Amino acid sequence: MAEKPTLKVLLAGPRGFCAGVDRAIKIVEEALKRYGAPVYVRHEIVHNRFVVESLEKLGAVFVEELDEIPDDGQPVVFSAHGVPKSIPAEAERRRMFFLDATCPLVSKVHREAEHHFARDRHIFLIGHAGHPEVIGTMGQLPAGAITLVEDEDQARSVAAPAGKALSFITQTTLSVDDTAEIVNILRHRFPEISAPAKEDICYATTNRQAAVKEIAPRVQMMIVVGAPNSSNSLRLVEVASRSGCEKAVMVQRGRELDLDLVNGYASVGVTAGASAPELLVEEVLARLRERFDLDIEEIVVAEEKVIFKLPAALAATPAA
């Protein structure tokens, strides 16, 4: 039997689950333990099919809107991406028992938006149209209070309401570099614009992109474990391509990786978006071992020790 070629694998650290994703999944799991199935979840709790399907097996039922949920008294969980204010208002009107799994760092952006609005500032939101987080953030305020800015071209052309002070906020899962360029354009056009007190792009997004930037110039191919509807995973592919990597691909599961794409390469990088569990990274490594002897080195650019508490309704000890 012929010897397998050696493949150098640089494993990005940090990678995979962030504290917000971990908290959201635990909220669904704990609700199922305490209240039994079904537990309804509005929208994918996080953007990862493996996670969603794993929770479905435990008794979670995923819906897109509250009108799909019967009035049976079972818990309803709002996803980590956040929801417009109209959603909890509707849940309260129907007297639903709901649990909000919105990432605390997304909630921080919601509070910033309210802060600017209370000071009569018009808000530019840097983000991607149609993403649940953007829909949720824009839904914190009345229509017209926020203008979405998706890219540099829009930053150059967006109109400011006459006589209004201005501010900007951002989606938490954007490209750090792209966002910096958009912010520079807005600041150049509107020197008095108010900025967030602390950057809105979350620590996990920033750290995962930094790890990819460190690894990408040292490998021929970058494999990102993530989902095509995951903003932070898509940004990792883009960052790898821009940082000197010859090829960057995304896979959701190890079995999806076409090993012929790796043939001829001596080195690859492997990372995972913030909603992808480590188990899926292990799947990718197992897939690579089918054809290669792996020499794995982990490149760690930051240590993450952030932990977010569960909602009070779940953190309390249940009654005996």
PDB file of N, CA and C in Angstrom, residues 207-258:
ATOM      1  N   ASN A 207     -11.667  37.966  16.498  1.00  0.00           N
ATOM      2  CA  ASN A 207     -10.619  36.970  16.777  1.00  0.00           C
ATOM      3  C   ASN A 207     -10.520  35.914  15.689  1.00  0.00           C
ATOM      4  N   ARG A 208     -11.667  35.458  15.171  1.00  0.00           N
ATOM      5  CA  ARG A 208     -11.634  34.419  14.134  1.00  0.00           C
ATOM      6  C   ARG A 208     -11.041  34.960  12.836  1.00  0.00           C
ATOM      7  N   GLN A 209     -11.358  36.205  12.529  1.00  0.00           N
ATOM      8  CA  GLN A 209     -10.755  36.816  11.341  1.00  0.00           C
ATOM      9  C   GLN A 209      -9.254  37.028  11.530  1.00  0.00           C
ATOM     10  N   ALA A 210      -8.839  37.420  12.739  1.00  0.00           N
ATOM     11  CA  ALA A 210      -7.411  37.615  13.014  1.00  0.00           C
ATOM     12  C   ALA A 210      -6.635  36.307  12.859  1.00  0.00           C
ATOM     13  N   ALA A 211      -7.223  35.205  13.317  1.00  0.00           N
ATOM     14  CA  ALA A 211      -6.556  33.898  13.189  1.00  0.00           C
ATOM     15  C   ALA A 211      -6.407  33.508  11.722  1.00  0.00           C
ATOM     16  N   VAL A 212      -7.450  33.768  10.924  1.00  0.00           N
ATOM     17  CA  VAL A 212      -7.367  33.455   9.494  1.00  0.00           C
ATOM     18  C   VAL A 212      -6.304  34.320   8.821  1.00  0.00           C
ATOM     19  N   LYS A 213      -6.227  35.598   9.183  1.00  0.00           N
ATOM     20  CA  LYS A 213      -5.200  36.475   8.604  1.00  0.00           C
ATOM     21  C   LYS A 213      -3.793  35.975   8.931  1.00  0.00           C
ATOM     22  N   GLU A 214      -3.646  35.410  10.115  1.00  0.00           N
ATOM     23  CA  GLU A 214      -2.339  34.878  10.521  1.00  0.00           C
ATOM     24  C   GLU A 214      -1.970  33.630   9.718  1.00  0.00           C
ATOM     25  N   ILE A 215      -2.965  32.789   9.462  1.00  0.00           N
ATOM     26  CA  ILE A 215      -2.708  31.497   8.829  1.00  0.00           C
ATOM     27  C   ILE A 215      -2.672  31.579   7.300  1.00  0.00           C
ATOM     28  N   ALA A 216      -3.579  32.362   6.718  1.00  0.00           N
ATOM     29  CA  ALA A 216      -3.785  32.348   5.261  1.00  0.00           C
ATOM     30  C   ALA A 216      -2.511  32.512   4.433  1.00  0.00           C
ATOM     31  N   PRO A 217      -1.590  33.420   4.785  1.00  0.00           N
ATOM     32  CA  PRO A 217      -0.381  33.562   3.959  1.00  0.00           C
ATOM     33  C   PRO A 217       0.571  32.368   4.046  1.00  0.00           C
ATOM     34  N   ARG A 218       0.333  31.481   5.018  1.00  0.00           N
ATOM     35  CA  ARG A 218       1.244  30.358   5.255  1.00  0.00           C
ATOM     36  C   ARG A 218       0.729  29.045   4.677  1.00  0.00           C
ATOM     37  N   VAL A 219      -0.482  29.057   4.105  1.00  0.00           N
ATOM     38  CA  VAL A 219      -1.055  27.824   3.558  1.00  0.00           C
ATOM     39  C   VAL A 219      -1.545  28.069   2.128  1.00  0.00           C
ATOM     40  N   GLN A 220      -1.742  26.967   1.409  1.00  0.00           N
ATOM     41  CA  GLN A 220      -2.200  27.068   0.021  1.00  0.00           C
ATOM     42  C   GLN A 220      -3.727  27.061  -0.081  1.00  0.00           C
ATOM     43  N   MET A 221      -4.381  26.527   0.943  1.00  0.00           N
ATOM     44  CA  MET A 221      -5.838  26.409   0.913  1.00  0.00           C
ATOM     45  C   MET A 221      -6.387  26.603   2.317  1.00  0.00           C
ATOM     46  N   MET A 222      -7.527  27.305   2.414  1.00  0.00           N
ATOM     47  CA  MET A 222      -8.200  27.469   3.699  1.00  0.00           C
ATOM     48  C   MET A 222      -9.566  26.789   3.633  1.00  0.00           C
ATOM     49  N   ILE A 223      -9.838  25.949   4.618  1.00  0.00           N
ATOM     50  CA  ILE A 223     -11.139  25.285   4.721  1.00  0.00           C
ATOM     51  C   ILE A 223     -11.882  25.914   5.888  1.00  0.00           C
ATOM     52  N   VAL A 224     -13.040  26.507   5.585  1.00  0.00           N
ATOM     53  CA  VAL A 224     -13.877  27.121   6.608  1.00  0.00           C
ATOM     54  C   VAL A 224     -15.079  26.214   6.844  1.00  0.00           C
ATOM     55  N   VAL A 225     -15.245  25.771   8.084  1.00  0.00           N
ATOM     56  CA  VAL A 225     -16.414  24.978   8.446  1.00  0.00           C
ATOM     57  C   VAL A 225     -17.507  25.955   8.862  1.00  0.00           C
ATOM     58  N   GLY A 226     -18.607  25.945   8.110  1.00  0.00           N
ATOM     59  CA  GLY A 226     -19.674  26.892   8.413  1.00  0.00           C
ATOM     60  C   GLY A 226     -20.836  26.712   7.462  1.00  0.00           C
ATOM     61  N   ALA A 227     -21.833  27.568   7.608  1.00  0.00           N
ATOM     62  CA  ALA A 227     -23.052  27.468   6.806  1.00  0.00           C
ATOM     63  C   ALA A 227     -23.131  28.647   5.841  1.00  0.00           C
ATOM     64  N   PRO A 228     -23.709  28.420   4.654  1.00  0.00           N
ATOM     65  CA  PRO A 228     -23.786  29.493   3.659  1.00  0.00           C
ATOM     66  C   PRO A 228     -24.655  30.670   4.073  1.00  0.00           C
ATOM     67  N   ASN A 229     -25.514  30.506   5.092  1.00  0.00           N
ATOM     68  CA  ASN A 229     -26.304  31.634   5.585  1.00  0.00           C
ATOM     69  C   ASN A 229     -25.711  32.241   6.854  1.00  0.00           C
ATOM     70  N   SER A 230     -24.493  31.837   7.184  1.00  0.00           N
ATOM     71  CA  SER A 230     -23.804  32.367   8.362  1.00  0.00           C
ATOM     72  C   SER A 230     -22.899  33.512   7.942  1.00  0.00           C
ATOM     73  N   SER A 231     -23.227  34.720   8.381  1.00  0.00           N
ATOM     74  CA  SER A 231     -22.447  35.898   7.994  1.00  0.00           C
ATOM     75  C   SER A 231     -20.994  35.779   8.431  1.00  0.00           C
ATOM     76  N   ASN A 232     -20.769  35.374   9.671  1.00  0.00           N
ATOM     77  CA  ASN A 232     -19.380  35.346  10.145  1.00  0.00           C
ATOM     78  C   ASN A 232     -18.559  34.282   9.421  1.00  0.00           C
ATOM     79  N   SER A 233     -19.183  33.167   9.011  1.00  0.00           N
ATOM     80  CA  SER A 233     -18.465  32.132   8.259  1.00  0.00           C
ATOM     81  C   SER A 233     -18.111  32.616   6.855  1.00  0.00           C
ATOM     82  N   LEU A 234     -19.057  33.279   6.203  1.00  0.00           N
ATOM     83  CA  LEU A 234     -18.793  33.828   4.869  1.00  0.00           C
ATOM     84  C   LEU A 234     -17.649  34.830   4.909  1.00  0.00           C
ATOM     85  N   ARG A 235     -17.603  35.637   5.976  1.00  0.00           N
ATOM     86  CA  ARG A 235     -16.526  36.623   6.081  1.00  0.00           C
ATOM     87  C   ARG A 235     -15.160  35.935   6.229  1.00  0.00           C
ATOM     88  N   LEU A 236     -15.119  34.776   6.879  1.00  0.00           N
ATOM     89  CA  LEU A 236     -13.843  34.055   7.027  1.00  0.00           C
ATOM     90  C   LEU A 236     -13.303  33.600   5.673  1.00  0.00           C
ATOM     91  N   VAL A 237     -14.195  33.160   4.792  1.00  0.00           N
ATOM     92  CA  VAL A 237     -13.768  32.775   3.440  1.00  0.00           C
ATOM     93  C   VAL A 237     -13.188  33.989   2.719  1.00  0.00           C
ATOM     94  N   GLU A 238     -13.886  35.120   2.819  1.00  0.00           N
ATOM     95  CA  GLU A 238     -13.419  36.337   2.163  1.00  0.00           C
ATOM     96  C   GLU A 238     -12.073  36.788   2.721  1.00  0.00           C
ATOM     97  N   VAL A 239     -11.932  36.763   4.041  1.00  0.00           N
ATOM     98  CA  VAL A 239     -10.684  37.195   4.671  1.00  0.00           C
ATOM     99  C   VAL A 239      -9.525  36.306   4.226  1.00  0.00           C
ATOM    100  N   ALA A 240      -9.752  35.001   4.151  1.00  0.00           N
ATOM    101  CA  ALA A 240      -8.696  34.085   3.708  1.00  0.00           C
ATOM    102  C   ALA A 240      -8.247  34.413   2.289  1.00  0.00           C
ATOM    103  N   SER A 241      -9.209  34.640   1.407  1.00  0.00           N
ATOM    104  CA  SER A 241      -8.878  34.938   0.007  1.00  0.00           C
ATOM    105  C   SER A 241      -8.081  36.231  -0.108  1.00  0.00           C
ATOM    106  N   ARG A 242      -8.434  37.209   0.717  1.00  0.00           N
ATOM    107  CA  ARG A 242      -7.758  38.510   0.648  1.00  0.00           C
ATOM    108  C   ARG A 242      -6.401  38.507   1.335  1.00  0.00           C
ATOM    109  N   SER A 243      -6.155  37.504   2.149  1.00  0.00           N
ATOM    110  CA  SER A 243      -4.934  37.492   2.968  1.00  0.00           C
ATOM    111  C   SER A 243      -3.837  36.626   2.383  1.00  0.00           C
ATOM    112  N   GLY A 244      -3.963  36.268   1.110  1.00  0.00           N
ATOM    113  CA  GLY A 244      -2.874  35.582   0.431  1.00  0.00           C
ATOM    114  C   GLY A 244      -3.029  34.102   0.246  1.00  0.00           C
ATOM    115  N   CYS A 245      -4.230  33.574   0.560  1.00  0.00           N
ATOM    116  CA  CYS A 245      -4.460  32.136   0.391  1.00  0.00           C
ATOM    117  C   CYS A 245      -4.914  31.863  -1.046  1.00  0.00           C
ATOM    118  N   GLU A 246      -4.302  30.860  -1.673  1.00  0.00           N
ATOM    119  CA  GLU A 246      -4.594  30.539  -3.081  1.00  0.00           C
ATOM    120  C   GLU A 246      -6.045  30.114  -3.278  1.00  0.00           C
ATOM    121  N   LYS A 247      -6.572  29.325  -2.342  1.00  0.00           N
ATOM    122  CA  LYS A 247      -7.947  28.832  -2.449  1.00  0.00           C
ATOM    123  C   LYS A 247      -8.604  28.848  -1.077  1.00  0.00           C
ATOM    124  N   ALA A 248      -9.868  29.244  -1.026  1.00  0.00           N
ATOM    125  CA  ALA A 248     -10.630  29.216   0.233  1.00  0.00           C
ATOM    126  C   ALA A 248     -11.998  28.631  -0.057  1.00  0.00           C
ATOM    127  N   VAL A 249     -12.387  27.616   0.703  1.00  0.00           N
ATOM    128  CA  VAL A 249     -13.671  26.946   0.482  1.00  0.00           C
ATOM    129  C   VAL A 249     -14.418  26.834   1.811  1.00  0.00           C
ATOM    130  N   MET A 250     -15.746  26.751   1.709  1.00  0.00           N
ATOM    131  CA  MET A 250     -16.575  26.499   2.888  1.00  0.00           C
ATOM    132  C   MET A 250     -17.241  25.142   2.755  1.00  0.00           C
ATOM    133  N   VAL A 251     -17.273  24.396   3.839  1.00  0.00           N
ATOM    134  CA  VAL A 251     -18.010  23.134   3.881  1.00  0.00           C
ATOM    135  C   VAL A 251     -18.835  23.112   5.165  1.00  0.00           C
ATOM    136  N   GLN A 252     -19.995  22.454   5.097  1.00  0.00           N
ATOM    137  CA  GLN A 252     -20.822  22.332   6.302  1.00  0.00           C
ATOM    138  C   GLN A 252     -20.481  21.081   7.100  1.00  0.00           C
ATOM    139  N   ARG A 253     -20.081  20.017   6.401  1.00  0.00           N
ATOM    140  CA  ARG A 253     -19.732  18.745   7.034  1.00  0.00           C
ATOM    141  C   ARG A 253     -18.473  18.198   6.377  1.00  0.00           C
ATOM    142  N   GLY A 254     -17.776  17.315   7.098  1.00  0.00           N
ATOM    143  CA  GLY A 254     -16.555  16.729   6.554  1.00  0.00           C
ATOM    144  C   GLY A 254     -16.783  16.013   5.239  1.00  0.00           C
ATOM    145  N   ARG A 255     -17.930  15.312   5.114  1.00  0.00           N
ATOM    146  CA  ARG A 255     -18.181  14.533   3.907  1.00  0.00           C
ATOM    147  C   ARG A 255     -18.340  15.410   2.667  1.00  0.00           C
ATOM    148  N   GLU A 256     -18.605  16.704   2.862  1.00  0.00           N
ATOM    149  CA  GLU A 256     -18.759  17.617   1.727  1.00  0.00           C
ATOM    150  C   GLU A 256     -17.417  18.020   1.111  1.00  0.00           C
ATOM    151  N   LEU A 257     -16.340  17.812   1.831  1.00  0.00           N
ATOM    152  CA  LEU A 257     -15.037  18.260   1.338  1.00  0.00           C
ATOM    153  C   LEU A 257     -14.565  17.376   0.192  1.00  0.00           C
ATOM    154  N   ASP A 258     -14.359  17.970  -0.977  1.00  0.00           N
ATOM    155  CA  ASP A 258     -13.845  17.271  -2.150  1.00  0.00           C
ATOM    156  C   ASP A 258     -12.337  17.167  -2.018  1.00  0.00           C
TER     157      ASP A 258
END
